[in-house]
Amino acid sequence: MRAICEFKPDLPRVRSGENLTGQIILKTRAAESIKSIYITFIGRADVHFEETLVNRESDEKTPERLVSTATETYLTYRTEIFGKGKLPKGQHTFAFAIPLPSHCPSSISSKFGRVWYELSLVIERKWKVNRIHKTPIDVVQPYDLSSDPKSLVPIEHEAIRKLWRWPFRPGIINLCLKVPSGGYSPGQKMNYTLDVHNKSKRIDVKSYTVTLVQESEYFANGYRRVSPRSVYSETKSEVVKHLTKRTISANYEIPSVAPSSQMKSIIKVSYKLRLTVIFSGWHLKWYIEVPITIGTSPLASSSDGGSKKPRKRSKPALPRPMPKKRSTHSCSSGASYVSLPKRAIKKKDLSDVSDGVSDSELGTVTNIPPEVVPKVCSTSLSLQLISILYAEFF
């Protein structure tokens, strides 16, 4: 039977813990009797690498080749969609919904192993070989960085390099790499700062390169193989002259990669941020590496583009000042006077107005000195003077 099979999943990438849904379209050119048609889905990890060992106890130190393999199955699914009978000619559509466990790791493939998921349509025929149609499925395991305490800790790495140039003394270069947090997601921009103190007298810093390194670890039969791979690099032509200091601020966009591994498995994926510093002259490159976590969901503090500015607190409204009580002073004769604001007397001092002074000669009086008030109170003019002042100011 000649047939054309087309797989149409609803999403190009499915997450662990969710359902893989979609349709399978089968087009046949002729009718044929079959036993059954069923859908299978499998998720598995395979590891295969070689080790060369030398037996040093024997006299003949011949290398021994050791092959290590391991397999780990995460999911096996099968469901029948067509029973025994005759499959008519034409187009047939089969819908599927396959639940994925939350422990399924992300898909990855390399030289020494892979984590793979495969969706198949199997046509079981009578007295003939089964016809199998396959397609790979990309699975990613969710990794929320906000729930990982290590991702919240900022990165601050200090390093010192001594550069020798005969016959001169060695030059020292201090470098400090600062990153706001230890975890990022693909597509997110990572801001970083480089504090460079070049104490060398003749050697300059020409440039540097920032690289995201994917480090895969494979375990089989008690052996371990590590395979690093550079994912993406950015070179900055930033020059730091000798006997100078400089602070460099830049950003690095995280490429689309599989997230870091969360559970123990025969394949473990981790990441490092590698800083390569290039010097002038015939000096070797300087490699600095710091671990970094890659997730699927960014940190809550960086999802909105950075930390929010704190709101300015409005100052509380101050209560209105209470009017000051005007103090009164008593005279020797039993009368009282009001203490008014201190101002200059325009015409005459009140000490000269003890007797026979008219109201016109007093002018405008703005203050009464305390030592003069007793003299005024002793005269008959005191009550009249106080009434004039009270009428003028109040």
JSON list of C-alpha atoms in Angstrom, two decimals, residues 136-256:
[
{"chain": "A", "resi": 136, "resn": "PRO", "atom": "CA", "xyz": [10.82, 13.83, 16.09]},
{"chain": "A", "resi": 137, "resn": "ILE", "atom": "CA", "xyz": [9.20, 15.98, 18.78]},
{"chain": "A", "resi": 138, "resn": "ASP", "atom": "CA", "xyz": [11.01, 18.78, 20.55]},
{"chain": "A", "resi": 139, "resn": "VAL", "atom": "CA", "xyz": [10.36, 18.72, 24.30]},
{"chain": "A", "resi": 140, "resn": "VAL", "atom": "CA", "xyz": [11.52, 21.32, 26.82]},
{"chain": "A", "resi": 141, "resn": "GLN", "atom": "CA", "xyz": [11.34, 20.98, 30.58]},
{"chain": "A", "resi": 142, "resn": "PRO", "atom": "CA", "xyz": [10.08, 24.17, 32.27]},
{"chain": "A", "resi": 143, "resn": "TYR", "atom": "CA", "xyz": [12.55, 25.89, 34.57]},
{"chain": "A", "resi": 144, "resn": "ASP", "atom": "CA", "xyz": [11.28, 28.86, 36.57]},
{"chain": "A", "resi": 145, "resn": "LEU", "atom": "CA", "xyz": [14.30, 30.86, 37.70]},
{"chain": "A", "resi": 146, "resn": "SER", "atom": "CA", "xyz": [12.28, 32.70, 40.36]},
{"chain": "A", "resi": 147, "resn": "SER", "atom": "CA", "xyz": [11.95, 29.45, 42.31]},
{"chain": "A", "resi": 148, "resn": "ASP", "atom": "CA", "xyz": [15.72, 28.80, 42.25]},
{"chain": "A", "resi": 149, "resn": "PRO", "atom": "CA", "xyz": [17.61, 30.61, 45.06]},
{"chain": "A", "resi": 150, "resn": "LYS", "atom": "CA", "xyz": [20.94, 30.31, 43.20]},
{"chain": "A", "resi": 151, "resn": "SER", "atom": "CA", "xyz": [19.60, 32.33, 40.27]},
{"chain": "A", "resi": 152, "resn": "LEU", "atom": "CA", "xyz": [18.84, 35.28, 42.54]},
{"chain": "A", "resi": 153, "resn": "VAL", "atom": "CA", "xyz": [22.43, 35.63, 43.77]},
{"chain": "A", "resi": 154, "resn": "PRO", "atom": "CA", "xyz": [24.49, 38.16, 41.76]},
{"chain": "A", "resi": 155, "resn": "ILE", "atom": "CA", "xyz": [27.78, 37.09, 40.17]},
{"chain": "A", "resi": 156, "resn": "GLU", "atom": "CA", "xyz": [30.96, 38.88, 41.23]},
{"chain": "A", "resi": 157, "resn": "HIS", "atom": "CA", "xyz": [34.24, 37.27, 40.20]},
{"chain": "A", "resi": 158, "resn": "GLU", "atom": "CA", "xyz": [37.69, 38.79, 40.78]},
{"chain": "A", "resi": 159, "resn": "ALA", "atom": "CA", "xyz": [40.85, 37.56, 39.05]},
{"chain": "A", "resi": 160, "resn": "ILE", "atom": "CA", "xyz": [44.53, 38.57, 38.89]},
{"chain": "A", "resi": 161, "resn": "ARG", "atom": "CA", "xyz": [46.93, 37.93, 36.01]},
{"chain": "A", "resi": 162, "resn": "LYS", "atom": "CA", "xyz": [50.69, 38.37, 36.03]},
{"chain": "A", "resi": 163, "resn": "LEU", "atom": "CA", "xyz": [52.27, 39.09, 32.65]},
{"chain": "A", "resi": 164, "resn": "TRP", "atom": "CA", "xyz": [56.00, 38.50, 32.24]},
{"chain": "A", "resi": 165, "resn": "ARG", "atom": "CA", "xyz": [58.17, 40.34, 29.76]},
{"chain": "A", "resi": 166, "resn": "TRP", "atom": "CA", "xyz": [61.86, 39.65, 30.11]},
{"chain": "A", "resi": 167, "resn": "PRO", "atom": "CA", "xyz": [63.96, 41.38, 31.40]},
{"chain": "A", "resi": 168, "resn": "PHE", "atom": "CA", "xyz": [61.33, 43.62, 33.01]},
{"chain": "A", "resi": 169, "resn": "ARG", "atom": "CA", "xyz": [59.31, 42.98, 36.12]},
{"chain": "A", "resi": 170, "resn": "PRO", "atom": "CA", "xyz": [55.94, 41.26, 35.77]},
{"chain": "A", "resi": 171, "resn": "GLY", "atom": "CA", "xyz": [52.91, 43.43, 35.14]},
{"chain": "A", "resi": 172, "resn": "ILE", "atom": "CA", "xyz": [49.74, 42.80, 37.16]},
{"chain": "A", "resi": 173, "resn": "ILE", "atom": "CA", "xyz": [46.19, 43.17, 35.82]},
{"chain": "A", "resi": 174, "resn": "ASN", "atom": "CA", "xyz": [43.19, 43.07, 38.16]},
{"chain": "A", "resi": 175, "resn": "LEU", "atom": "CA", "xyz": [39.78, 42.26, 36.71]},
{"chain": "A", "resi": 176, "resn": "CYS", "atom": "CA", "xyz": [36.35, 42.07, 38.34]},
{"chain": "A", "resi": 177, "resn": "LEU", "atom": "CA", "xyz": [33.30, 40.71, 36.50]},
{"chain": "A", "resi": 178, "resn": "LYS", "atom": "CA", "xyz": [29.89, 41.70, 37.88]},
{"chain": "A", "resi": 179, "resn": "VAL", "atom": "CA", "xyz": [26.52, 40.32, 36.72]},
{"chain": "A", "resi": 180, "resn": "PRO", "atom": "CA", "xyz": [23.24, 41.37, 38.42]},
{"chain": "A", "resi": 181, "resn": "SER", "atom": "CA", "xyz": [21.88, 37.80, 38.76]},
{"chain": "A", "resi": 182, "resn": "GLY", "atom": "CA", "xyz": [22.97, 34.21, 38.24]},
{"chain": "A", "resi": 183, "resn": "GLY", "atom": "CA", "xyz": [20.11, 33.04, 36.00]},
{"chain": "A", "resi": 184, "resn": "TYR", "atom": "CA", "xyz": [18.72, 34.12, 32.61]},
{"chain": "A", "resi": 185, "resn": "SER", "atom": "CA", "xyz": [16.36, 32.81, 29.94]},
{"chain": "A", "resi": 186, "resn": "PRO", "atom": "CA", "xyz": [16.83, 32.70, 26.12]},
{"chain": "A", "resi": 187, "resn": "GLY", "atom": "CA", "xyz": [16.23, 36.06, 24.45]},
{"chain": "A", "resi": 188, "resn": "GLN", "atom": "CA", "xyz": [16.98, 38.00, 27.62]},
{"chain": "A", "resi": 189, "resn": "LYS", "atom": "CA", "xyz": [19.76, 40.59, 27.71]},
{"chain": "A", "resi": 190, "resn": "MET", "atom": "CA", "xyz": [22.34, 40.10, 30.43]},
{"chain": "A", "resi": 191, "resn": "ASN", "atom": "CA", "xyz": [23.93, 43.33, 31.64]},
{"chain": "A", "resi": 192, "resn": "TYR", "atom": "CA", "xyz": [27.46, 43.02, 32.98]},
{"chain": "A", "resi": 193, "resn": "THR", "atom": "CA", "xyz": [30.28, 45.24, 34.21]},
{"chain": "A", "resi": 194, "resn": "LEU", "atom": "CA", "xyz": [34.04, 44.82, 33.90]},
{"chain": "A", "resi": 195, "resn": "ASP", "atom": "CA", "xyz": [36.36, 46.70, 36.25]},
{"chain": "A", "resi": 196, "resn": "VAL", "atom": "CA", "xyz": [39.88, 46.54, 34.79]},
{"chain": "A", "resi": 197, "resn": "HIS", "atom": "CA", "xyz": [42.95, 47.88, 36.56]},
{"chain": "A", "resi": 198, "resn": "ASN", "atom": "CA", "xyz": [45.98, 47.56, 34.32]},
{"chain": "A", "resi": 199, "resn": "LYS", "atom": "CA", "xyz": [49.07, 47.98, 36.51]},
{"chain": "A", "resi": 200, "resn": "SER", "atom": "CA", "xyz": [51.46, 46.84, 33.79]},
{"chain": "A", "resi": 201, "resn": "LYS", "atom": "CA", "xyz": [53.94, 49.38, 32.46]},
{"chain": "A", "resi": 202, "resn": "ARG", "atom": "CA", "xyz": [54.09, 48.11, 28.87]},
{"chain": "A", "resi": 203, "resn": "ILE", "atom": "CA", "xyz": [51.19, 45.74, 28.16]},
{"chain": "A", "resi": 204, "resn": "ASP", "atom": "CA", "xyz": [47.71, 46.83, 27.07]},
{"chain": "A", "resi": 205, "resn": "VAL", "atom": "CA", "xyz": [44.36, 45.05, 27.00]},
{"chain": "A", "resi": 206, "resn": "LYS", "atom": "CA", "xyz": [43.29, 44.97, 23.35]},
{"chain": "A", "resi": 207, "resn": "SER", "atom": "CA", "xyz": [39.84, 43.33, 23.46]},
{"chain": "A", "resi": 208, "resn": "TYR", "atom": "CA", "xyz": [37.73, 40.68, 25.13]},
{"chain": "A", "resi": 209, "resn": "THR", "atom": "CA", "xyz": [35.16, 38.06, 24.11]},
{"chain": "A", "resi": 210, "resn": "VAL", "atom": "CA", "xyz": [32.06, 36.88, 25.99]},
{"chain": "A", "resi": 211, "resn": "THR", "atom": "CA", "xyz": [30.99, 33.29, 25.21]},
{"chain": "A", "resi": 212, "resn": "LEU", "atom": "CA", "xyz": [28.17, 31.09, 26.46]},
{"chain": "A", "resi": 213, "resn": "VAL", "atom": "CA", "xyz": [29.54, 27.56, 26.90]},
{"chain": "A", "resi": 214, "resn": "GLN", "atom": "CA", "xyz": [27.26, 24.53, 27.09]},
{"chain": "A", "resi": 215, "resn": "GLU", "atom": "CA", "xyz": [28.82, 21.75, 29.17]},
{"chain": "A", "resi": 216, "resn": "SER", "atom": "CA", "xyz": [27.27, 18.29, 28.78]},
{"chain": "A", "resi": 217, "resn": "GLU", "atom": "CA", "xyz": [28.14, 15.45, 31.15]},
{"chain": "A", "resi": 218, "resn": "TYR", "atom": "CA", "xyz": [27.53, 11.80, 30.22]},
{"chain": "A", "resi": 219, "resn": "PHE", "atom": "CA", "xyz": [27.45, 8.94, 32.72]},
{"chain": "A", "resi": 220, "resn": "ALA", "atom": "CA", "xyz": [27.66, 5.25, 31.83]},
{"chain": "A", "resi": 221, "resn": "ASN", "atom": "CA", "xyz": [28.99, 2.19, 33.66]},
{"chain": "A", "resi": 222, "resn": "GLY", "atom": "CA", "xyz": [30.58, 4.30, 36.37]},
{"chain": "A", "resi": 223, "resn": "TYR", "atom": "CA", "xyz": [32.49, 6.49, 33.89]},
{"chain": "A", "resi": 224, "resn": "ARG", "atom": "CA", "xyz": [32.00, 10.13, 33.08]},
{"chain": "A", "resi": 225, "resn": "ARG", "atom": "CA", "xyz": [32.64, 12.12, 29.94]},
{"chain": "A", "resi": 226, "resn": "VAL", "atom": "CA", "xyz": [32.45, 15.93, 29.73]},
{"chain": "A", "resi": 227, "resn": "SER", "atom": "CA", "xyz": [31.87, 17.66, 26.40]},
{"chain": "A", "resi": 228, "resn": "PRO", "atom": "CA", "xyz": [32.00, 21.51, 26.32]},
{"chain": "A", "resi": 229, "resn": "ARG", "atom": "CA", "xyz": [30.60, 23.39, 23.35]},
{"chain": "A", "resi": 230, "resn": "SER", "atom": "CA", "xyz": [30.65, 27.11, 22.55]},
{"chain": "A", "resi": 231, "resn": "VAL", "atom": "CA", "xyz": [27.16, 28.30, 21.71]},
{"chain": "A", "resi": 232, "resn": "TYR", "atom": "CA", "xyz": [27.51, 31.99, 20.90]},
{"chain": "A", "resi": 233, "resn": "SER", "atom": "CA", "xyz": [30.33, 34.57, 21.20]},
{"chain": "A", "resi": 234, "resn": "GLU", "atom": "CA", "xyz": [30.53, 38.36, 21.14]},
{"chain": "A", "resi": 235, "resn": "THR", "atom": "CA", "xyz": [33.80, 40.29, 20.80]},
{"chain": "A", "resi": 236, "resn": "LYS", "atom": "CA", "xyz": [34.25, 43.83, 22.12]},
{"chain": "A", "resi": 237, "resn": "SER", "atom": "CA", "xyz": [37.20, 45.98, 21.02]},
{"chain": "A", "resi": 238, "resn": "GLU", "atom": "CA", "xyz": [37.67, 47.75, 24.33]},
{"chain": "A", "resi": 239, "resn": "VAL", "atom": "CA", "xyz": [41.23, 48.94, 24.96]},
{"chain": "A", "resi": 240, "resn": "VAL", "atom": "CA", "xyz": [42.63, 49.44, 28.46]},
{"chain": "A", "resi": 241, "resn": "LYS", "atom": "CA", "xyz": [46.03, 51.12, 28.29]},
{"chain": "A", "resi": 242, "resn": "HIS", "atom": "CA", "xyz": [48.85, 50.32, 30.68]},
{"chain": "A", "resi": 243, "resn": "LEU", "atom": "CA", "xyz": [48.82, 52.06, 34.06]},
{"chain": "A", "resi": 244, "resn": "THR", "atom": "CA", "xyz": [45.13, 52.94, 33.71]},
{"chain": "A", "resi": 245, "resn": "LYS", "atom": "CA", "xyz": [41.77, 51.96, 35.18]},
{"chain": "A", "resi": 246, "resn": "ARG", "atom": "CA", "xyz": [38.54, 51.52, 33.30]},
{"chain": "A", "resi": 247, "resn": "THR", "atom": "CA", "xyz": [34.97, 50.34, 33.92]},
{"chain": "A", "resi": 248, "resn": "ILE", "atom": "CA", "xyz": [33.26, 48.73, 30.93]},
{"chain": "A", "resi": 249, "resn": "SER", "atom": "CA", "xyz": [29.47, 48.24, 30.89]},
{"chain": "A", "resi": 250, "resn": "ALA", "atom": "CA", "xyz": [27.77, 46.18, 28.16]},
{"chain": "A", "resi": 251, "resn": "ASN", "atom": "CA", "xyz": [25.11, 43.52, 27.60]},
{"chain": "A", "resi": 252, "resn": "TYR", "atom": "CA", "xyz": [24.95, 40.03, 26.12]},
{"chain": "A", "resi": 253, "resn": "GLU", "atom": "CA", "xyz": [21.82, 38.46, 24.62]},
{"chain": "A", "resi": 254, "resn": "ILE", "atom": "CA", "xyz": [21.23, 34.86, 25.67]},
{"chain": "A", "resi": 255, "resn": "PRO", "atom": "CA", "xyz": [20.74, 32.62, 22.58]},
{"chain": "A", "resi": 256, "resn": "SER", "atom": "CA", "xyz": [18.06, 29.96, 22.18]}
]
